[in-house]
Short mmCIF file of C-alpha atoms and ligand atoms in Angstrom, two decimals:
data_model
loop_
_atom_site.label_atom_id
_atom_site.label_comp_id
_atom_site.label_asym_id
_atom_site.label_seq_id
_atom_site.Cartn_x
_atom_site.Cartn_y
_atom_site.Cartn_z
CA MET A 26 109.51 123.76 117.26
CA SER A 27 109.31 126.20 119.66
CA ARG A 28 111.39 126.78 122.64
CA VAL A 29 109.05 126.58 125.95
CA VAL A 30 110.57 126.86 129.71
CA LEU A 31 108.13 125.67 131.92
CA GLY A 32 108.56 126.94 135.83
CA VAL A 33 106.84 125.38 138.25
CA ALA A 34 106.32 126.87 141.28
CA GLY A 35 106.04 125.15 144.93
CA GLY A 36 102.49 124.09 145.28
CA ILE A 37 100.22 121.25 145.34
CA ALA A 38 98.97 121.68 141.89
CA ALA A 39 102.54 120.82 141.10
CA TYR A 40 101.64 117.43 140.00
CA LYS A 41 99.68 118.89 137.03
CA ALA A 42 102.19 120.52 135.66
CA CYS A 43 103.75 116.97 134.41
CA GLU A 44 100.69 116.97 132.35
CA LEU A 45 101.03 120.00 130.67
CA LEU A 46 104.73 118.96 130.32
CA ARG A 47 103.94 115.74 128.13
CA ARG A 48 101.19 118.07 126.48
CA PHE A 49 104.35 120.03 124.89
CA THR A 50 107.21 117.38 124.92
CA GLU A 51 104.38 114.88 122.74
CA SER A 52 103.88 117.90 120.80
CA ARG A 53 107.36 118.63 120.05
CA HIS A 54 108.15 121.04 121.67
CA ASP A 55 111.94 122.03 123.27
CA VAL A 56 111.23 122.34 127.09
CA THR A 57 113.28 122.84 129.93
CA VAL A 58 111.72 122.41 133.25
CA VAL A 59 112.97 125.21 135.86
CA PRO A 60 111.25 123.89 139.29
CA THR A 61 111.28 126.37 142.76
CA ALA A 62 113.14 124.49 145.17
CA ALA A 63 109.55 124.12 147.03
CA ALA A 64 108.30 122.78 143.49
CA LEU A 65 110.62 119.42 144.41
CA GLU A 66 109.29 118.79 147.57
CA PHE A 67 106.15 118.14 145.74
CA VAL A 68 107.32 116.97 142.54
CA GLY A 69 111.06 115.46 142.36
CA ALA A 70 113.48 116.33 139.75
CA PRO A 71 114.08 112.61 138.21
CA THR A 72 110.30 113.15 137.41
CA TRP A 73 110.83 116.29 135.12
CA GLU A 74 113.87 115.32 134.07
CA ALA A 75 112.24 111.78 132.88
CA LEU A 76 109.49 113.73 131.28
CA SER A 77 111.59 116.86 129.84
CA GLY A 78 114.35 114.28 128.69
CA LYS A 79 116.81 116.70 130.19
CA SER A 80 118.46 117.80 133.43
CA VAL A 81 116.96 120.28 135.83
CA ALA A 82 117.58 122.69 138.22
CA THR A 83 116.77 125.32 140.60
CA GLU A 84 119.63 127.51 141.71
CA VAL A 85 122.02 130.42 139.35
CA PHE A 86 125.00 128.07 140.99
CA GLU A 87 124.26 125.03 139.23
CA ASN A 88 126.00 123.95 135.53
CA ILE A 89 127.71 127.34 135.95
CA THR A 90 129.66 127.47 132.76
CA GLU A 91 126.61 127.19 130.98
CA VAL A 92 125.51 130.49 132.54
CA PRO A 93 121.79 129.25 133.00
CA HIS A 94 120.76 132.26 134.49
CA VAL A 95 120.93 134.19 131.35
CA ARG A 96 120.77 131.66 128.90
CA ILE A 97 117.36 129.66 129.69
CA GLY A 98 115.59 132.99 129.30
CA GLN A 99 117.04 134.83 126.33
CA GLU A 100 116.38 132.09 124.19
CA ALA A 101 112.88 130.80 124.73
CA ASP A 102 110.08 131.47 122.86
CA LEU A 103 107.44 131.08 125.91
CA VAL A 104 107.86 130.81 129.21
CA VAL A 105 104.90 129.52 131.22
CA VAL A 106 104.62 129.25 135.18
CA ALA A 107 102.29 127.04 136.09
CA PRO A 108 101.90 126.54 139.11
CA ALA A 109 102.17 130.32 139.58
CA THR A 110 102.32 130.54 143.94
CA ALA A 111 101.67 133.62 145.58
CA ASN A 112 105.00 133.68 146.20
CA THR A 113 106.68 133.49 142.74
CA LEU A 114 103.97 136.12 141.27
CA ALA A 115 105.30 138.52 144.56
CA ARG A 116 109.34 137.55 143.31
CA ALA A 117 108.25 138.08 139.86
CA ALA A 118 106.38 141.43 140.21
CA HIS A 119 108.88 142.74 142.12
CA GLY A 120 111.67 141.62 139.96
CA LEU A 121 113.66 139.13 142.25
CA ALA A 122 116.01 137.01 141.20
CA ASP A 123 116.94 134.80 143.43
CA ASP A 124 116.85 131.34 142.20
CA LEU A 125 117.17 130.25 138.73
CA LEU A 126 113.37 130.66 137.46
CA THR A 127 113.40 134.30 138.30
CA ASN A 128 116.65 135.13 136.67
CA THR A 129 114.83 133.65 133.82
CA LEU A 130 111.70 135.64 133.89
CA LEU A 131 113.86 138.75 134.45
CA THR A 132 115.84 137.67 130.61
CA ALA A 133 113.08 136.45 129.11
CA ARG A 134 111.64 138.91 126.57
CA CYS A 135 109.22 136.24 124.99
CA PRO A 136 105.91 136.00 125.93
CA VAL A 137 105.58 135.14 129.63
CA VAL A 138 102.03 133.15 130.51
CA PHE A 139 101.33 132.91 134.32
CA ALA A 140 99.28 130.15 135.51
CA PRO A 141 98.58 131.40 139.46
CA ALA A 142 96.91 128.13 141.61
CA MET A 143 96.39 128.67 145.91
CA HIS A 144 93.99 129.14 148.36
CA THR A 145 91.03 131.66 147.52
CA GLU A 146 92.28 134.15 150.38
CA MET A 147 95.64 133.80 149.41
CA TRP A 148 94.62 134.70 145.38
CA GLU A 149 91.80 137.59 146.65
CA HIS A 150 94.52 139.38 148.88
CA PRO A 151 95.44 143.10 147.87
CA ALA A 152 98.73 142.06 147.90
CA THR A 153 98.45 139.10 145.01
CA GLN A 154 96.17 140.99 142.97
CA ASP A 155 98.22 143.92 142.93
CA ASN A 156 101.20 142.11 141.66
CA VAL A 157 98.82 140.08 139.15
CA ALA A 158 98.10 144.05 138.18
CA THR A 159 101.73 145.14 137.99
CA LEU A 160 102.71 141.82 135.82
CA ARG A 161 99.78 142.18 133.41
CA ARG A 162 100.76 145.90 133.34
CA ARG A 163 104.09 144.64 131.81
CA GLY A 164 102.55 142.59 129.25
CA ALA A 165 102.59 139.04 131.35
CA ILE A 166 99.43 136.67 130.42
CA VAL A 167 98.34 136.20 133.89
CA ILE A 168 95.33 133.48 134.00
CA GLU A 169 92.73 133.75 136.32
CA PRO A 170 92.64 130.54 138.18
CA ALA A 171 89.50 128.13 138.14
CA GLU A 172 86.78 127.19 140.59
CA GLY A 173 86.30 124.74 142.50
CA ARG A 174 87.57 121.82 145.11
CA LEU A 175 90.93 123.00 146.46
CA THR A 176 93.28 121.34 148.97
CA GLY A 177 91.64 119.76 151.77
CA LYS A 178 87.83 120.39 151.89
CA ASP A 179 87.58 123.96 151.00
CA THR A 180 86.41 124.84 147.31
CA GLY A 181 86.89 128.71 146.15
CA LYS A 182 89.15 130.50 143.31
CA GLY A 183 92.33 129.31 143.01
CA ARG A 184 92.62 125.94 141.34
CA LEU A 185 94.78 125.23 138.23
CA PRO A 186 92.92 125.25 135.09
CA ASP A 187 92.73 121.86 133.53
CA PRO A 188 96.25 121.66 131.59
CA ASP A 189 95.02 120.65 128.30
CA GLU A 190 93.51 124.10 128.22
CA ILE A 191 96.53 126.11 130.05
CA PHE A 192 98.72 124.05 126.53
CA ALA A 193 95.90 125.11 124.25
CA LEU A 194 96.30 128.91 125.62
CA CYS A 195 100.54 128.93 124.97
CA CYS A 196 99.52 127.17 121.50
CA GLU A 197 97.50 130.63 121.04
CA VAL A 198 100.33 132.49 122.27
CA LEU A 199 102.74 130.85 120.38
CA VAL A 200 101.32 130.61 117.17
CA ARG A 201 100.97 134.64 116.87
CA GLY A 202 105.02 134.32 117.31
CA GLY A 203 106.20 138.02 117.01
CA ALA A 204 102.40 139.89 117.21
CA PRO A 205 102.20 141.88 120.01
CA THR A 206 100.64 139.25 122.60
CA THR A 207 98.77 141.39 124.89
CA ASP A 208 97.15 144.30 122.76
CA LEU A 209 93.61 142.87 124.70
CA ALA A 210 95.07 143.27 128.02
CA GLY A 211 92.63 145.62 129.96
CA ARG A 212 89.66 144.98 127.99
CA HIS A 213 86.58 142.72 129.36
CA VAL A 214 84.95 140.95 126.35
CA VAL A 215 81.82 139.02 126.50
CA VAL A 216 81.25 135.69 124.05
CA SER A 217 78.33 133.97 123.47
CA ALA A 218 78.88 130.18 122.02
CA GLY A 219 76.75 127.05 121.42
CA GLY A 220 73.04 126.77 120.71
CA THR A 221 70.12 127.21 122.73
CA ARG A 222 67.55 124.55 123.71
CA GLU A 223 63.34 125.52 124.34
CA ARG A 224 62.21 123.31 126.59
CA LEU A 225 58.37 121.89 125.18
CA ASP A 226 58.28 119.41 128.05
CA PRO A 227 60.54 117.61 130.35
CA VAL A 228 62.07 115.52 128.23
CA ARG A 229 62.02 117.61 124.82
CA PHE A 230 63.68 120.50 123.28
CA LEU A 231 63.78 122.85 120.15
CA GLY A 232 67.45 123.02 119.54
CA ASN A 233 69.95 123.33 117.21
CA HIS A 234 73.06 121.59 115.97
CA SER A 235 75.77 124.32 116.80
CA SER A 236 78.89 122.76 118.78
CA GLY A 237 80.48 125.84 120.20
CA ARG A 238 83.61 125.51 119.10
CA GLN A 239 83.71 128.73 117.28
CA GLY A 240 82.67 130.78 120.30
CA TYR A 241 85.26 128.70 122.24
CA ALA A 242 88.12 129.66 119.89
CA LEU A 243 86.84 133.06 120.41
CA ALA A 244 87.31 132.86 123.89
CA ARG A 245 90.68 131.29 123.99
CA ALA A 246 92.30 133.66 121.68
CA ALA A 247 90.66 136.72 123.39
CA ALA A 248 92.22 135.48 126.51
CA ALA A 249 95.81 134.30 125.08
CA ARG A 250 95.86 138.72 124.05
CA GLY A 251 95.20 139.16 127.47
CA ALA A 252 91.40 140.09 127.83
CA ASP A 253 88.99 139.35 130.97
CA VAL A 254 86.62 136.73 128.80
CA THR A 255 83.28 136.27 129.98
CA LEU A 256 81.88 133.56 128.01
CA VAL A 257 78.21 132.83 127.78
CA ALA A 258 77.66 129.39 127.24
CA ALA A 259 75.03 127.83 125.70
CA ASN A 260 74.56 124.14 126.20
CA VAL A 261 78.03 122.99 125.11
CA THR A 262 79.98 120.22 126.51
CA LEU A 263 83.73 121.50 125.65
CA PRO A 264 86.21 122.11 128.73
CA ASP A 265 86.48 125.50 129.97
CA PRO A 266 88.81 127.77 128.49
CA ALA A 267 91.62 128.72 130.60
CA GLY A 268 91.45 132.06 132.73
CA VAL A 269 87.89 132.61 130.84
CA LYS A 270 84.81 133.17 133.31
CA VAL A 271 81.97 129.92 131.81
CA VAL A 272 78.02 131.23 132.55
CA PRO A 273 76.28 128.02 131.11
CA VAL A 274 72.62 129.00 129.77
CA VAL A 275 70.22 126.97 128.13
CA THR A 276 67.67 128.86 126.73
CA THR A 277 67.35 132.21 124.28
CA ALA A 278 65.93 134.05 126.93
CA GLU A 279 68.59 132.95 129.40
CA LEU A 280 71.50 133.70 126.85
CA ARG A 281 70.10 137.31 126.41
CA ASP A 282 70.11 138.05 130.68
CA ALA A 283 73.51 136.40 130.65
CA VAL A 284 75.13 138.43 127.42
CA LEU A 285 73.44 141.47 128.71
CA SER A 286 74.46 141.68 132.38
CA ALA A 287 77.92 140.45 131.47
CA ALA A 288 78.03 143.10 128.28
CA VAL A 289 77.43 145.81 130.67
CA GLY A 290 80.37 148.98 130.13
CA CYS A 291 82.13 145.74 127.86
CA ASP A 292 84.82 146.78 125.00
CA ALA A 293 83.38 143.80 122.78
CA VAL A 294 80.54 141.09 122.47
CA VAL A 295 80.44 138.55 119.96
CA MET A 296 77.66 136.45 119.31
CA ALA A 297 78.79 133.51 117.69
CA ALA A 298 76.15 131.13 119.45
CA ALA A 299 73.53 130.01 117.66
CA PRO A 300 70.12 131.34 119.62
CA ALA A 301 66.80 129.36 119.10
CA ASP A 302 64.67 132.09 117.03
CA PHE A 303 61.62 130.78 118.16
CA ARG A 304 60.07 129.07 121.77
CA PRO A 305 57.02 127.08 122.95
CA VAL A 306 54.17 129.49 123.88
CA ALA A 307 54.01 127.01 126.58
CA THR A 308 56.03 124.06 128.09
CA SER A 309 54.18 121.27 129.46
CA ALA A 310 54.79 120.26 133.20
CA THR A 311 54.25 116.98 132.13
CA LYS A 312 55.76 114.19 129.23
CA ILE A 313 53.71 114.75 126.25
CA LYS A 314 52.17 111.29 125.24
CA LYS A 315 51.19 110.28 121.99
CA ALA A 316 47.45 110.25 121.36
CA ASP A 317 45.64 107.08 120.09
CA ASP A 318 44.40 108.12 117.37
CA GLY A 319 47.87 108.95 115.60
CA SER A 320 47.06 112.43 115.70
CA ALA A 321 50.22 114.89 116.31
CA PRO A 322 50.26 117.81 118.90
CA SER A 323 50.47 121.42 117.29
CA ILE A 324 53.02 123.61 118.99
CA GLU A 325 52.56 126.98 118.99
CA LEU A 326 55.51 128.93 119.08
CA GLU A 327 56.43 132.50 119.73
CA GLN A 328 59.43 134.92 118.86
CA ASN A 329 62.49 134.94 121.19
CA PRO A 330 63.85 138.30 121.10
CA ASP A 331 66.64 139.23 118.92
CA ILE A 332 70.30 139.70 121.14
CA LEU A 333 72.28 141.12 118.60
CA LYS A 334 70.05 143.36 117.31
CA GLU A 335 69.32 144.75 121.34
CA LEU A 336 73.13 144.87 121.64
CA GLY A 337 73.51 146.87 118.19
CA THR A 338 70.68 149.52 119.00
CA HIS A 339 71.48 149.79 122.68
CA ARG A 340 74.90 149.54 123.18
CA PRO A 341 76.02 147.99 126.31
CA GLY A 342 79.14 150.57 127.02
CA PRO A 343 79.91 154.10 125.44
CA ALA A 344 82.42 152.51 122.59
CA THR A 345 81.37 148.95 122.92
CA VAL A 346 82.14 146.54 119.53
CA VAL A 347 79.66 144.75 118.32
CA VAL A 348 80.29 141.11 116.14
CA GLY A 349 77.30 138.95 114.77
CA PHE A 350 77.87 136.17 113.11
CA ALA A 351 75.56 135.27 109.68
CA ALA A 352 74.82 131.76 107.86
CA GLU A 353 73.70 132.51 104.78
CA THR A 354 72.84 131.30 100.97
CA GLY A 355 72.34 132.88 98.48
CA ASP A 356 69.25 132.77 95.99
CA ALA A 357 66.71 134.88 93.76
CA GLY A 358 66.42 137.72 96.48
CA GLY A 359 70.34 138.52 96.48
CA SER A 360 73.81 136.68 96.94
CA VAL A 361 75.15 135.84 100.35
CA LEU A 362 76.64 139.04 100.46
CA ASP A 363 73.83 140.95 99.75
CA HIS A 364 71.80 139.38 102.28
CA ALA A 365 74.48 139.71 104.80
CA ARG A 366 75.20 143.56 104.39
CA ALA A 367 71.38 143.80 104.98
CA LYS A 368 71.55 141.72 108.10
CA LEU A 369 75.05 144.15 109.30
CA ALA A 370 72.70 146.91 108.94
CA ARG A 371 69.52 145.83 110.32
CA LYS A 372 71.28 143.76 113.43
CA GLY A 373 73.28 147.58 114.22
CA CYS A 374 76.53 145.87 114.64
CA ASP A 375 79.83 146.50 113.70
CA LEU A 376 81.02 143.36 112.00
CA LEU A 377 79.28 140.58 110.69
CA VAL A 378 81.27 137.04 110.19
CA VAL A 379 79.21 135.41 107.33
CA ASN A 380 79.27 131.80 106.11
CA ASP A 381 78.47 130.93 103.46
CA VAL A 382 76.90 127.97 103.73
CA SER A 383 75.29 127.25 100.71
CA GLY A 384 76.86 123.96 100.39
CA GLY A 385 75.51 122.38 103.91
CA ALA A 386 75.62 124.01 107.44
CA VAL A 387 79.35 124.15 109.40
CA PHE A 388 78.11 122.72 112.43
CA GLY A 389 81.09 120.73 114.35
CA GLU A 390 83.66 121.24 111.51
CA ASP A 391 87.36 122.09 112.75
CA ASP A 392 87.60 124.73 110.13
CA ASN A 393 85.84 127.95 109.00
CA GLU A 394 86.12 129.93 106.08
CA ALA A 395 84.36 133.39 106.20
CA VAL A 396 84.26 137.11 105.20
CA ILE A 397 84.26 139.95 107.86
CA LEU A 398 81.89 142.67 106.71
CA ALA A 399 81.99 145.80 109.21
CA ALA A 400 79.80 148.73 109.03
CA ASP A 401 82.49 150.76 107.41
CA GLY A 402 81.66 149.00 104.34
CA THR A 403 84.83 147.11 104.72
CA SER A 404 85.15 142.95 103.78
CA THR A 405 87.95 140.85 104.87
CA PRO A 406 87.78 137.32 103.23
CA VAL A 407 89.35 134.59 105.41
CA PRO A 408 90.55 131.44 103.52
CA ARG A 409 89.62 128.84 104.56
CA GLY A 410 91.51 127.53 108.32
CA SER A 411 90.97 126.53 111.85
CA LYS A 412 88.63 128.61 114.04
CA SER A 413 91.26 129.53 116.18
CA ALA A 414 92.52 131.42 112.70
CA LEU A 415 89.86 133.06 112.13
CA ALA A 416 89.06 134.06 115.95
CA HIS A 417 92.40 135.81 115.98
CA VAL A 418 91.28 137.82 112.27
CA ILE A 419 88.06 138.92 114.15
CA TRP A 420 89.93 139.95 117.26
CA ASP A 421 92.37 142.15 114.97
CA GLN A 422 89.13 143.59 113.81
CA VAL A 423 88.11 144.46 117.25
CA ALA A 424 91.64 144.75 118.32
CA THR A 425 91.29 148.08 115.59
CA ARG A 426 88.27 149.46 116.69
CA LEU A 427 89.02 149.58 120.18
CA SER A 428 92.40 151.59 119.74
N1 CTP B 28 70.97 135.84 117.42
C1 CTP B 28 70.92 136.80 118.57
N2 CTP B 28 69.65 136.52 119.13
C2 CTP B 28 68.76 135.63 118.23
C3 CTP B 28 68.81 135.16 117.08
C4 CTP B 28 70.42 135.51 116.28
O1 CTP B 28 71.60 137.25 119.05
N3 CTP B 28 67.44 135.70 118.69
C5 CTP B 28 72.55 136.34 116.39
C6 CTP B 28 73.21 135.20 116.38
O2 CTP B 28 74.03 134.92 117.91
C7 CTP B 28 74.35 135.73 115.55
C8 CTP B 28 73.17 136.31 114.14
O3 CTP B 28 72.08 136.84 115.56
O4 CTP B 28 75.09 136.52 115.72
C9 CTP B 28 72.22 135.21 113.14
O5 CTP B 28 71.78 135.91 113.38
P1 CTP B 28 70.92 135.25 111.76
O6 CTP B 28 69.84 133.88 113.07
O7 CTP B 28 71.12 134.90 111.03
O8 CTP B 28 69.77 136.25 111.95
P2 CTP B 28 67.98 136.67 111.98
O9 CTP B 28 67.84 137.52 112.19
O10 CTP B 28 67.71 135.36 112.43
O11 CTP B 28 68.08 136.29 110.35
P3 CTP B 28 67.19 135.25 109.40
O12 CTP B 28 66.01 135.40 109.21
O13 CTP B 28 68.23 134.93 108.55
O14 CTP B 28 67.54 133.99 109.76
#
């Protein structure tokens, strides 16, 4: 059971922290809530106490015999501040110790996650951006706010991400235990996910069953390791991972454009998407009708660009690590790994994550099992486990090549 400190600052999104608290307690984490005085203007102490099963304090002089201003931080496995206001980010960045939360942040030696929420102007202000940069430089994970409706009628960047996704990111951080938390800090990585669709007519398309879950697990894991993540998502219905920039696309051509433009100068690009290899030569503007004589239409296809090969042969940055995926079966021409080695060379990538699909495809499953082949000839088997676990092994391999 991990000990989590949930810091809550004084913003309207404090009500969403109640949901986050529930996720932690329902999954048997021991949670101490440390609200700021301003947070209690939005959600009162009884709510935090009822949901966490513990009394809460905001000032260092409460329950003084327990020396809470030192103990709470020292004992924590994770501190997450959600929402983190501009004021709390500033106090944390400057090392102030004027309430229980800021004291806790100074005594904590565990991973610290800030989930900022504020108006766009406050988020974009150079003072806030400097404070965020300072906190990130010191090893904290500061999640990029989501875009959308803010308090009042305005919209923009500054929303607290979905509490479920903040929880998922915190779990990724906790699962890594003592490993260096932010080994991808300062890195920009691009991940593609999902399956593209090629339009036949206004109602039909050619597509595939890719769920996008492995790509989303990769994006979430990278964000939890401090990376700046762009996720190009082809027809995925999963919620946006916290702090990740999601670019929705439909077709392989759109996926190519979005990946190539996001990847300029990036540190790593992981092609976990399943792009359609072919598209109809023409898309009918009207619905293709059945013929009375029972005949079926012929659809002429042309090949789509191979995005991974393009990235492998024309690197988008001087030191970009390029990672591909391959689902293979063995046949008379060679084993799964023979085909995969040939594909790695053909596509010119640094790493190829190989799934043996001889027993059936792995689309939509919770678990994954793979071998990671590297251009330097090494191979790393990853036993059956969660898609998140495989994602972390992939990022381990990428991080080694970046350093
Ligand atoms: N990929 C790509 N662009 C395409 C097709 C695939 O970038 N048009 C990427 C996938 O995202 C994945 C890898 O290439 O990372 C897998 O390719 P795969 O479909 O296995 O390779 P192909 O070259 O199409 O080989 P095969 O003939 O075995 O299908």
